[in-house]
XYZ file of C-alpha atoms in Angstrom:
653
model
C 30.936 -53.786 96.209
C 28.872 -53.011 99.225
C 25.188 -52.891 100.044
C 23.157 -50.215 101.828
C 20.088 -50.212 104.017
C 17.862 -51.134 101.106
C 19.838 -54.284 100.515
C 20.893 -53.268 96.950
C 24.462 -53.129 95.856
C 25.751 -50.017 94.040
C 25.736 -51.830 90.696
C 22.149 -52.952 91.269
C 21.098 -49.427 92.159
C 22.803 -48.105 89.003
C 21.014 -50.693 86.841
C 17.670 -49.740 88.402
C 18.393 -46.086 87.592
C 19.343 -46.901 84.017
C 16.261 -49.091 83.526
C 14.054 -46.288 84.788
C 15.198 -44.037 81.911
C 12.831 -44.687 78.996
C 13.675 -41.737 76.668
C 17.296 -42.837 76.140
C 18.761 -46.171 75.027
C 21.669 -46.741 77.454
C 23.718 -49.897 77.105
C 27.265 -51.335 77.157
C 29.184 -52.650 74.162
C 32.115 -55.034 74.337
C 35.427 -54.012 72.714
C 34.592 -56.264 69.738
C 31.326 -54.406 69.164
C 28.820 -56.870 70.625
C 26.082 -55.664 72.938
C 26.644 -56.501 76.634
C 23.719 -54.794 78.432
C 20.311 -53.336 77.606
C 17.952 -50.933 79.361
C 14.191 -50.419 79.099
C 14.700 -47.184 77.111
C 16.616 -49.187 74.510
C 13.786 -51.754 74.334
C 11.208 -48.984 73.868
C 13.266 -47.133 71.263
C 14.656 -50.001 69.184
C 12.078 -52.750 69.759
C 14.438 -55.514 70.948
C 14.186 -57.160 74.350
C 17.408 -57.803 76.291
C 17.288 -61.534 75.465
C 16.968 -60.763 71.741
C 19.812 -58.293 71.457
C 22.549 -59.025 74.055
C 25.462 -60.739 72.325
C 24.542 -59.414 68.844
C 26.736 -56.854 67.012
C 26.248 -53.118 67.332
C 26.012 -52.796 63.539
C 22.489 -54.273 63.565
C 21.126 -50.785 64.357
C 22.806 -49.176 61.347
C 21.374 -48.793 57.857
C 22.750 -51.041 55.107
C 24.449 -48.004 53.591
C 26.233 -47.181 56.860
C 27.178 -50.835 57.378
C 28.664 -50.992 53.896
C 30.662 -47.847 54.678
C 32.021 -49.465 57.900
C 30.547 -46.702 60.053
C 29.967 -48.842 63.234
C 33.637 -49.910 63.490
C 34.804 -46.365 62.641
C 32.690 -45.016 65.495
C 34.231 -47.470 67.959
C 37.725 -46.730 66.660
C 37.245 -42.980 67.179
C 35.853 -43.557 70.658
C 38.835 -45.802 71.457
C 41.293 -43.246 70.175
C 39.684 -40.047 71.402
C 37.647 -41.361 74.321
C 34.361 -40.164 72.789
C 32.389 -40.302 69.563
C 29.172 -38.381 68.871
C 27.023 -38.004 65.740
C 23.503 -37.875 64.305
C 22.069 -40.160 61.688
C 19.489 -42.714 60.676
C 19.162 -45.872 62.789
C 17.056 -49.002 62.251
C 14.509 -50.575 64.626
C 13.698 -54.236 64.933
C 10.685 -53.794 62.619
C 12.891 -52.210 59.944
C 11.573 -48.668 60.451
C 14.049 -45.873 60.724
C 14.461 -43.033 63.209
C 16.852 -40.116 63.434
C 19.150 -40.547 66.395
C 21.731 -38.573 68.263
C 24.455 -40.969 69.444
C 27.248 -40.690 72.045
C 29.800 -43.490 72.522
C 32.173 -43.257 75.493
C 35.227 -45.556 75.929
C 35.180 -47.465 79.259
C 38.555 -48.420 80.832
C 39.614 -50.178 84.024
C 41.834 -48.748 86.714
C 44.845 -49.750 84.676
C 43.610 -47.884 81.617
C 42.825 -51.008 79.644
C 39.768 -50.815 77.353
C 37.005 -52.999 78.693
C 34.132 -51.726 76.487
C 31.979 -48.810 75.471
C 29.010 -46.977 77.026
C 26.520 -46.002 74.318
C 23.669 -43.495 74.714
C 21.122 -43.061 71.901
C 18.209 -40.640 71.746
C 15.379 -40.609 69.190
C 15.208 -37.023 67.865
C 13.147 -37.771 64.753
C 10.526 -35.166 65.620
C 13.165 -32.513 66.182
C 14.952 -33.495 62.987
C 11.697 -33.459 61.021
C 10.848 -30.075 62.460
C 14.301 -28.856 61.531
C 13.970 -30.293 58.047
C 10.529 -28.764 57.745
C 11.966 -25.415 58.751
C 14.794 -25.806 56.252
C 12.351 -26.843 53.540
C 10.049 -23.962 54.433
C 12.948 -21.563 54.189
C 13.976 -23.193 50.924
C 10.435 -22.852 49.526
C 10.276 -19.265 50.708
C 13.625 -18.608 49.045
C 12.414 -20.241 45.810
C 9.231 -18.190 45.979
C 11.115 -14.934 46.465
C 13.583 -15.865 43.747
C 10.725 -16.706 41.350
C 8.999 -13.344 41.773
C 10.198 -11.017 39.016
C 7.358 -8.481 38.995
C 8.086 -7.295 42.553
C 11.302 -6.098 44.131
C 11.390 -7.975 47.461
C 14.361 -7.329 49.733
C 15.332 -6.718 53.335
C 16.912 -3.725 55.000
C 18.776 -3.632 58.270
C 17.682 -1.272 61.017
C 19.643 1.593 59.451
C 18.214 1.106 55.932
C 21.065 -0.747 54.218
C 20.111 -3.508 51.761
C 20.614 -7.016 53.219
C 18.939 -9.291 50.633
C 18.031 -8.838 46.970
C 15.708 -10.885 44.735
C 15.649 -11.206 40.905
C 12.579 -8.978 40.763
C 14.555 -6.200 42.426
C 17.373 -6.714 39.930
C 14.924 -6.608 37.000
C 13.061 -3.512 38.194
C 15.968 -1.486 39.576
C 18.857 -2.740 37.460
C 21.327 -3.612 40.246
C 22.933 -7.050 40.634
C 23.040 -8.338 44.266
C 26.756 -7.717 44.635
C 26.267 -4.120 43.440
C 23.598 -3.159 45.951
C 23.804 -5.327 49.097
C 25.292 -3.214 51.873
C 24.323 0.116 50.286
C 21.613 2.410 51.647
C 18.180 2.140 50.029
C 17.886 5.949 49.722
C 19.729 5.774 46.401
C 16.485 4.514 44.814
C 14.891 7.915 45.569
C 15.048 11.081 43.482
C 17.384 13.863 44.565
C 14.403 15.978 45.549
C 12.987 13.203 47.753
C 16.370 12.656 49.409
C 16.640 16.373 50.095
C 13.205 16.217 51.741
C 14.312 13.190 53.879
C 11.608 10.952 52.451
C 13.640 7.694 52.858
C 14.304 8.422 56.557
C 10.709 9.437 57.183
C 9.485 6.212 55.557
C 11.633 4.077 57.881
C 10.586 6.108 60.916
C 6.903 5.575 60.110
C 7.421 1.844 59.514
C 9.355 1.521 62.793
C 6.663 3.333 64.770
C 3.443 2.003 63.212
C 4.713 -1.276 61.754
C 4.093 -0.369 58.106
C 4.660 2.373 55.548
C 2.881 2.559 52.160
C 3.290 5.121 49.380
C 3.510 5.748 45.643
C 6.065 7.928 43.943
C 8.948 8.254 41.504
C 11.919 5.942 42.031
C 15.259 5.830 40.189
C 16.873 2.839 38.443
C 20.582 2.154 38.167
C 20.665 3.780 34.691
C 19.073 6.972 36.053
C 15.645 6.411 34.458
C 12.563 6.922 36.605
C 9.552 4.695 37.208
C 6.376 5.159 39.226
C 6.465 2.748 42.160
C 4.075 1.333 44.722
C 6.090 0.794 47.926
C 5.369 -1.128 51.150
C 7.849 -1.230 54.065
C 7.116 -3.585 57.016
C 8.873 -3.597 60.385
C 10.796 -6.775 61.371
C 11.291 -7.443 65.088
C 12.938 -10.259 67.107
C 11.282 -12.391 69.807
C 11.648 -9.587 72.335
C 10.075 -7.023 70.011
C 13.297 -5.179 69.268
C 13.675 -3.744 65.744
C 16.129 -5.742 63.621
C 15.247 -4.461 60.123
C 12.584 -3.964 57.454
C 10.981 -5.956 54.663
C 10.512 -3.838 51.546
C 8.320 -4.601 48.509
C 8.382 -2.351 45.449
C 6.265 -2.693 42.314
C 6.666 -0.803 39.035
C 3.180 0.574 38.260
C 4.200 3.103 35.626
C 1.919 1.506 33.015
C -1.047 1.556 35.395
C -0.416 5.203 36.233
C -0.171 6.065 32.531
C -3.408 4.176 31.890
C -5.140 6.050 34.716
C -3.917 9.376 33.342
C -5.079 8.390 29.849
C -8.475 7.384 31.266
C -8.770 10.706 33.102
C -7.913 12.525 29.876
C -10.544 10.537 27.972
C -13.112 11.317 30.666
C -12.271 15.020 30.381
C -12.709 14.792 26.604
C -16.066 13.059 26.997
C -17.217 15.640 29.540
C -16.215 18.423 27.141
C -18.096 16.677 24.339
C -21.196 16.276 26.504
C -20.962 19.937 27.467
C -20.827 20.978 23.807
C -23.741 18.631 23.062
C -25.835 20.255 25.789
C -24.968 23.750 24.552
C -25.834 22.581 21.037
C -29.289 21.439 22.121
C -29.894 24.819 23.735
C -28.564 26.674 20.683
C -30.802 24.708 18.350
C -33.881 25.467 20.402
C -33.070 29.184 20.533
C -32.414 29.226 16.792
C -35.784 27.616 16.053
C -37.795 30.263 17.870
C -35.556 33.081 16.636
C -35.846 31.953 13.016
C -39.643 32.160 13.178
C -39.385 35.730 14.453
C -36.782 36.646 11.849
C -38.896 35.311 9.014
C -41.741 37.558 10.131
C -39.381 40.571 10.442
C -37.601 39.989 7.135
C -40.810 39.164 5.305
C -42.590 42.271 6.450
C -39.520 44.380 5.675
C -39.566 42.968 2.161
C -43.258 43.806 1.907
C -42.544 47.354 3.016
C -39.739 47.495 0.476
C -42.077 46.463 -2.333
C -44.773 48.939 -1.351
C -42.466 51.835 -0.532
C -41.741 52.977 -4.090
C -43.866 56.033 -3.532
C -41.404 56.966 -0.791
C -38.373 56.444 -2.999
C -37.471 60.113 -2.764
C -37.228 59.856 1.030
C -33.569 58.853 1.493
C -33.825 58.528 5.265
C -36.699 56.078 4.964
C -34.875 53.991 2.383
C -31.708 54.007 4.500
C -33.592 52.949 7.650
C -35.353 50.203 5.725
C -32.070 48.964 4.300
C -30.415 48.957 7.725
C -33.315 47.067 9.273
C -33.191 44.445 6.549
C -29.410 44.090 6.813
C -29.656 43.667 10.593
C -32.295 40.976 10.235
C -30.177 39.157 7.653
C -27.175 39.286 9.994
C -29.346 37.790 12.729
C -30.411 35.078 10.270
C -26.747 34.329 9.585
C -26.163 34.089 13.338
C -28.922 31.497 13.786
C -27.577 29.593 10.799
C -24.232 29.300 12.589
C -25.944 28.201 15.782
C -27.701 25.470 13.828
C -24.391 24.447 12.309
C -22.893 24.084 15.792
C -25.888 22.129 17.095
C -25.751 19.877 14.012
C -29.301 20.760 12.959
C -28.555 22.275 9.562
C -29.659 20.619 6.340
C -26.664 19.221 4.486
C -26.452 17.956 0.902
C -23.454 15.585 1.048
C -21.725 14.566 -2.168
C -18.602 12.495 -2.887
C -15.651 14.883 -3.016
C -12.257 14.400 -4.642
C -10.200 16.391 -2.156
C -7.167 16.872 -4.417
C -9.370 18.759 -6.893
C -11.134 20.572 -4.057
C -7.860 21.788 -2.536
C -6.494 22.929 -5.908
C -9.511 25.160 -6.396
C -9.421 26.336 -2.782
C -5.870 27.704 -2.824
C -6.469 30.612 -5.226
C -9.738 31.513 -3.543
C -8.170 31.644 -0.077
C -5.088 33.495 -1.297
C -7.294 36.259 -2.757
C -9.399 36.348 0.413
C -6.535 36.477 2.945
C -4.296 38.903 1.068
C -0.603 38.983 0.237
C 0.736 38.941 3.798
C -0.406 35.348 4.273
C 1.157 32.618 2.153
C -1.399 29.904 1.402
C -0.252 26.410 0.475
C -2.517 23.421 -0.160
C -1.032 19.928 -0.271
C -2.865 16.861 -1.521
C -1.743 13.241 -1.549
C -1.412 10.551 -4.178
C -4.209 8.007 -3.840
C -6.213 10.280 -1.536
C -9.520 8.686 -0.607
C -12.842 10.368 -1.317
C -14.986 11.800 1.420
C -18.716 12.474 1.396
C -19.620 15.941 2.643
C -21.553 19.039 1.690
C -19.081 20.910 -0.565
C -20.580 24.332 0.170
C -20.400 23.848 3.916
C -16.904 22.350 3.618
C -15.767 25.435 1.712
C -17.400 27.639 4.352
C -15.609 25.700 7.121
C -12.245 26.090 5.383
C -12.886 29.812 4.934
C -13.728 30.148 8.650
C -10.496 28.414 9.650
C -8.456 30.459 7.168
C -9.833 33.769 8.468
C -9.134 32.690 12.065
C -5.580 31.820 11.011
C -5.125 35.182 9.311
C -6.307 37.006 12.447
C -3.772 34.980 14.481
C -0.950 36.177 12.168
C -1.153 39.995 12.407
C 2.343 40.341 10.951
C 1.710 37.788 8.218
C 2.712 34.160 8.045
C 2.008 30.864 6.352
C -1.209 28.835 6.166
C -0.819 25.201 5.133
C -3.778 22.969 4.271
C -2.948 19.308 3.809
C -5.023 16.166 3.307
C -3.795 12.644 4.108
C -5.276 9.171 4.537
C -5.374 7.813 8.096
C -6.371 4.375 9.379
C -7.541 4.693 13.003
C -6.968 1.437 14.880
C -8.278 0.431 18.299
C -5.325 1.923 20.194
C -5.705 5.261 18.391
C -9.417 5.373 19.201
C -8.701 4.756 22.883
C -6.801 8.050 22.873
C -9.544 9.704 20.774
C -12.812 8.335 22.191
C -15.050 10.334 19.860
C -13.536 8.546 16.862
C -14.636 5.058 15.803
C -12.094 2.631 14.321
C -11.950 2.947 10.548
C -10.436 4.830 7.647
C -10.474 8.618 7.473
C -9.166 11.454 5.399
C -7.640 14.100 7.661
C -7.671 17.708 6.490
C -5.017 19.540 8.490
C -5.045 23.348 8.697
C -1.816 24.773 10.172
C -0.785 28.386 10.746
C 2.360 30.044 12.071
C 0.434 32.456 14.263
C 0.295 33.385 17.919
C -1.119 30.070 19.127
C -3.582 29.444 21.959
C -3.253 29.054 25.700
C -4.480 25.927 27.488
C -7.568 27.763 28.728
C -8.413 29.046 25.250
C -8.092 25.522 23.823
C -10.537 24.192 26.415
C -13.229 26.630 25.230
C -12.358 27.006 21.533
C -15.409 25.156 20.172
C -17.959 26.766 22.485
C -20.392 29.110 20.729
C -19.809 32.842 21.331
C -16.377 32.208 22.855
C -13.841 34.518 21.213
C -10.502 36.114 22.024
C -11.035 38.897 19.494
C -11.906 42.464 20.344
C -15.570 43.312 20.853
C -17.329 43.679 17.521
C -14.643 41.802 15.593
C -16.249 38.375 15.640
C -19.311 36.446 16.788
C -17.354 33.610 18.361
C -19.266 31.157 16.181
C -16.626 30.398 13.542
C -14.987 27.388 15.191
C -18.261 26.187 16.700
C -19.790 26.204 13.200
C -16.879 24.143 11.867
C -17.193 21.779 14.841
C -20.877 21.185 14.185
C -20.364 20.660 10.446
C -17.601 18.072 10.936
C -19.578 16.228 13.600
C -22.745 16.242 11.484
C -20.678 14.818 8.624
C -19.745 11.833 10.825
C -16.235 13.064 11.561
C -14.104 14.398 14.376
C -12.090 17.585 14.927
C -9.110 18.307 17.186
C -6.989 21.362 17.914
C -3.269 21.326 18.733
C -1.790 24.666 19.740
C 0.819 26.294 21.936
C 1.440 29.957 22.625
C 4.027 31.291 20.222
C 4.067 28.167 18.039
C 0.935 28.440 15.930
C -2.166 26.272 15.686
C -2.987 23.028 13.929
C -6.591 21.906 13.389
C -7.278 18.381 12.162
C -10.652 17.435 10.673
C -11.331 13.704 10.289
C -13.856 12.768 7.579
C -14.881 9.115 7.080
C -13.686 7.537 3.861
C -16.355 7.318 1.154
C -16.159 4.010 -0.713
C -18.732 4.693 -3.431
C -17.977 5.971 -6.934
C -17.291 9.637 -7.517
C -20.223 11.593 -8.874
C -19.452 14.182 -11.515
C -21.666 17.186 -11.043
C -22.875 18.679 -14.299
C -24.012 22.228 -14.548
C -27.589 22.252 -15.837
C -29.289 25.438 -16.890
C -32.688 25.147 -15.290
C -35.543 27.321 -16.486
C -36.396 30.119 -14.098
C -39.793 29.432 -12.571
C -42.437 32.090 -12.533
C -43.097 33.210 -8.998
C -46.831 33.784 -9.355
C -49.544 31.276 -10.079
C -51.516 31.766 -13.313
C -54.185 29.241 -12.400
C -56.227 28.377 -9.344
C -54.017 26.277 -7.047
C -54.520 25.546 -3.378
C -51.814 25.566 -0.752
C -52.371 24.281 2.791
C -50.116 26.236 5.204
C -49.399 24.367 8.481
C -47.576 26.477 11.073
C -48.016 26.608 14.857
C -46.709 30.192 15.099
C -49.782 32.329 14.429
C -47.916 35.460 13.264
C -45.717 33.486 10.892
C -48.724 31.540 9.583
C -50.525 34.814 8.858
C -47.500 36.306 7.074
C -46.903 33.241 4.836
C -50.603 32.975 4.008
C -50.854 36.641 2.965
C -47.716 36.331 0.830
C -49.113 33.301 -1.010
C -52.463 34.991 -1.543
C -50.663 37.958 -3.114
C -49.115 35.424 -5.500
C -52.635 34.307 -6.547
C -52.770 31.056 -4.603
C -55.832 29.833 -2.746
C -54.671 29.363 0.845
C -55.940 27.136 3.643
C -54.352 27.312 7.088
C -53.901 24.964 10.048
C -52.255 25.670 13.409
C -51.222 22.040 14.015
C -50.661 18.744 12.245
C -53.903 17.368 13.683
C -55.894 20.309 12.269
C -54.213 19.793 8.884
C -55.210 16.106 8.858
C -58.802 17.075 9.571
C -58.788 19.313 6.450
C -57.142 16.586 4.362
C -59.807 14.055 5.419
C -62.482 16.139 3.727
C -63.309 15.328 0.110
C -63.151 18.991 -0.772
C -61.346 21.186 -1.396
C -58.646 19.964 -3.787
C -55.179 20.696 -2.342
C -52.078 20.944 -4.570
C -49.377 21.548 -1.986
C -48.872 21.260 1.787
C -46.407 23.859 3.079
C -45.650 22.739 6.644
C -43.323 23.590 9.486
C -41.260 20.633 10.748
C -41.031 21.261 14.490
C -44.504 21.542 16.030
C -46.090 20.384 19.297
C -47.548 16.894 19.117
C -47.190 15.432 15.645
C -44.284 16.984 13.759
C -44.329 18.082 10.155
C -42.478 15.006 8.865
C -45.090 12.675 10.318
C -47.817 14.909 8.876
C -46.194 14.694 5.439
C -46.140 10.889 5.541
C -49.791 10.702 6.655
C -50.830 13.257 4.050
C -49.087 11.297 1.255
C -50.927 8.158 2.344
C -54.283 9.955 2.407
C -53.798 11.775 -0.887
C -51.256 9.994 -3.137
C -49.404 12.449 -5.352
C -49.862 15.350 -2.940
C -46.776 17.563 -2.935
C -45.119 18.466 0.378
C -42.733 21.350 1.077
C -41.188 21.566 4.552
C -39.954 24.690 6.349
C -37.766 24.585 9.412
C -35.555 26.715 11.568
C -34.412 23.638 13.511
C -34.712 20.125 12.162
C -34.442 18.175 15.418
C -33.561 15.207 13.192
C -37.116 15.000 11.865
C -35.998 15.331 8.246
C -32.193 15.103 8.657
C -30.472 11.849 9.537
C -26.726 11.190 9.553
C -26.039 14.685 8.254
C -28.325 14.620 5.220
C -31.913 15.202 4.171
C -34.194 12.206 3.944
C -34.563 11.085 0.366
C -37.387 12.782 -1.521
C -37.721 15.615 1.010
C -38.024 19.266 -0.144
C -36.929 21.697 2.544
C -36.694 25.465 3.038
C -34.568 26.693 5.937
C -36.006 29.617 7.888
C -35.767 32.507 7.609
C -36.500 32.426 3.879
C -36.920 35.447 1.615
C -40.192 36.117 -0.169
C -38.571 35.586 -3.568
C -37.049 32.241 -2.577
C -40.274 31.027 -1.009
C -42.286 32.036 -4.055
C -39.882 30.398 -6.525
C -39.604 27.170 -4.504
C -43.388 26.804 -4.216
C -43.735 27.366 -7.944
C -40.908 24.939 -8.731
C -42.490 22.114 -6.737
C -45.972 22.700 -8.139
C -44.608 22.619 -11.677
C -42.577 19.474 -11.080
C -43.922 16.390 -12.873
C-alpha cells in the first residue's frame, strides 16, 4: 500500500470517501455475518455508532419475522453462491423504528478467490416506497370507486375507439360482460342511423380536438333495446401531450326524458285549459249583454204578436213576425250554449242512478239517430251514483250522439258505457285537471271517421267546427265541455283518423242517498194579479227595465223601478210603499243583485226576491248549482214564463 502527496494511503482515502457518503449505509461483513466496518451514512440511517455495532451480527437490522425465517443467512448464502444479492424490505433501526430499504450484498474475495467477507450497501427508500404504496392505494381506491358505480357506464377507449376497460355500471346499463366487449369498437352502442351518419367518429374527433364531447341521444343495449343516454367523452393524453385514448361516461336518463316529455304534455294541457277558460270568460260576457238585447227583442215581438190579431188576415205580416221570433229564439239558444261553455248556466244537480239513466237513453237516442246507427248503452254492476243536472246531462249525451252520427255518414255503431274509476296520484299527474278521487266515467265511442291531431287540439273551442257552413254552430262539444266542468268533472277526447272517436266524461262519485223524484201535479198559476201588488224592478239596462215594467203593469201589478242596487236600497229604506216582490238583475255595476237581495231581506224580512240573469258570474251559482233558496229566471225569458214565475212566487206561502 503506498501513500501519495497528501500523506494518505489508498485504503485511508477510500475510507474517507466512504465516510463522506451519508445517504447510503456502506459497510463490510465478515463471512460469519458479523459487522466489520461502519460508515457515517450507516450511523445516520440505522442509529448505531461504529463502536456500538462492529462485531455484532448482521441480523440485528432485520425484523423478528425475517430473523425467524432465516433471511439474513439466506442473503449471505446467495451472495456467496452468485456473487450478489439484492432485495427490498423492512429494516430496523437502533430505536426500534422501521424503514423500507433497498439492499445490495456483494461477495468479497482475495486474489486466490477465497471468500474474505461481504460488502453491503443499504439505502433508505421509505419515502419512495410510501409514495409508491400511496399510488397503488390511490389506484386501488379509484378502481373500487369505479367498480362501485352502477348508475354510470365508466370505461376507457384507446385512440381508435376500441373499449379498453369496463365497469359494472357499463355492464348493467349496456348488458355486455367485460370479456364480451373489451377490444370491440364503441360504435356498436350507436343506432344504425347514427353509425351511417358517422356520429361515433365525429364524437371522437371533437373530443380529440377540443378535449371533450358531450351529447344526448339514443343508444343500443346488447339485447337490441334502446335507451336515452347522456354521454361525455374526455381526451386522455400522456406527459408529452400525445393522444393515448378517451375516458367515456354514459348515463341512462330515459326516465328523466320521459318525465320531461310528460311535464311538457301537462303544460300543454294546462295552457289549453287556460285558453278555454279565457275564451269562456269572453263568451260569458258577450252572452250577458246579448241576452239583455234578446229579451227586449223577443218580448216586443211577443207584444206585437198579442196585439196583431187585427192583422191576422195578412199572411206576410204573420210570416215575418214568426220568422223574427224564431230567429230571436235561435239566438237565445246560441247564448245558452255559450253560457254552458263558460260554466255560467244555472244547474239543478240531483243524484242520478246511471244504469237507469242509460236504459232510458238508449231508445231515445236510437229514435233520434235513425236506423243506420246502432246504439248500445252498457251499464255496470255496482255503478256509483253521480250528482248532475239530468236535463243538461241528457242534452250533453244528445250533442255527442249527433256529432257521432255526423261522423258516420255510412252508418256505424255508437256505444255508451259507464264504469267506476279510482284516480290515484299517478293517474292525476297524467291528467292534471283531475283531482285524486273516485269517478264514474261515461264513455261515448263511435266507429266514425275520427279526428286529426289539429282538430283534437281545437275540438272544445266555441264555434270551431269541421262541418259545412250552416250545418252546425260549433258549440256542441264546447257546451258539453262546460257542463262537465261545471259539474266538477273532466272530459277527454281520444281519436285517430279512420279509427273513430272516444269521449270520456269523468263525474265525481256522489256518496249521498239516491233521491226518488216524484211527479207532482202543481196547480197552474194565474198569470195576472187580481189584487194590488207591488213589484220593484231593478235593472241597469234602461230599455230592458222599461220593457219588463210595462209587461208587469199590463198584468195589473204596481211597478217601481230602479237602475241600480243602490237606488233600490234607497226605495226599500222608505216606510212606504209596501213592496211584495223585488225582481232584480244579478250582474250590475257596483253592488250585484245577489248582494241586493241579501240586504233587502235584512231590511224587510219576508220580502220575496226573484233574480234574472243572462250571466251568473258565480253570484248565485257556486260549484255548479244555485244557492239554496234562490229563485232564478235565465234571460231571455218569454212573457208567459215571466208572468207565471212572478205569480208563483207571490202566491207561495
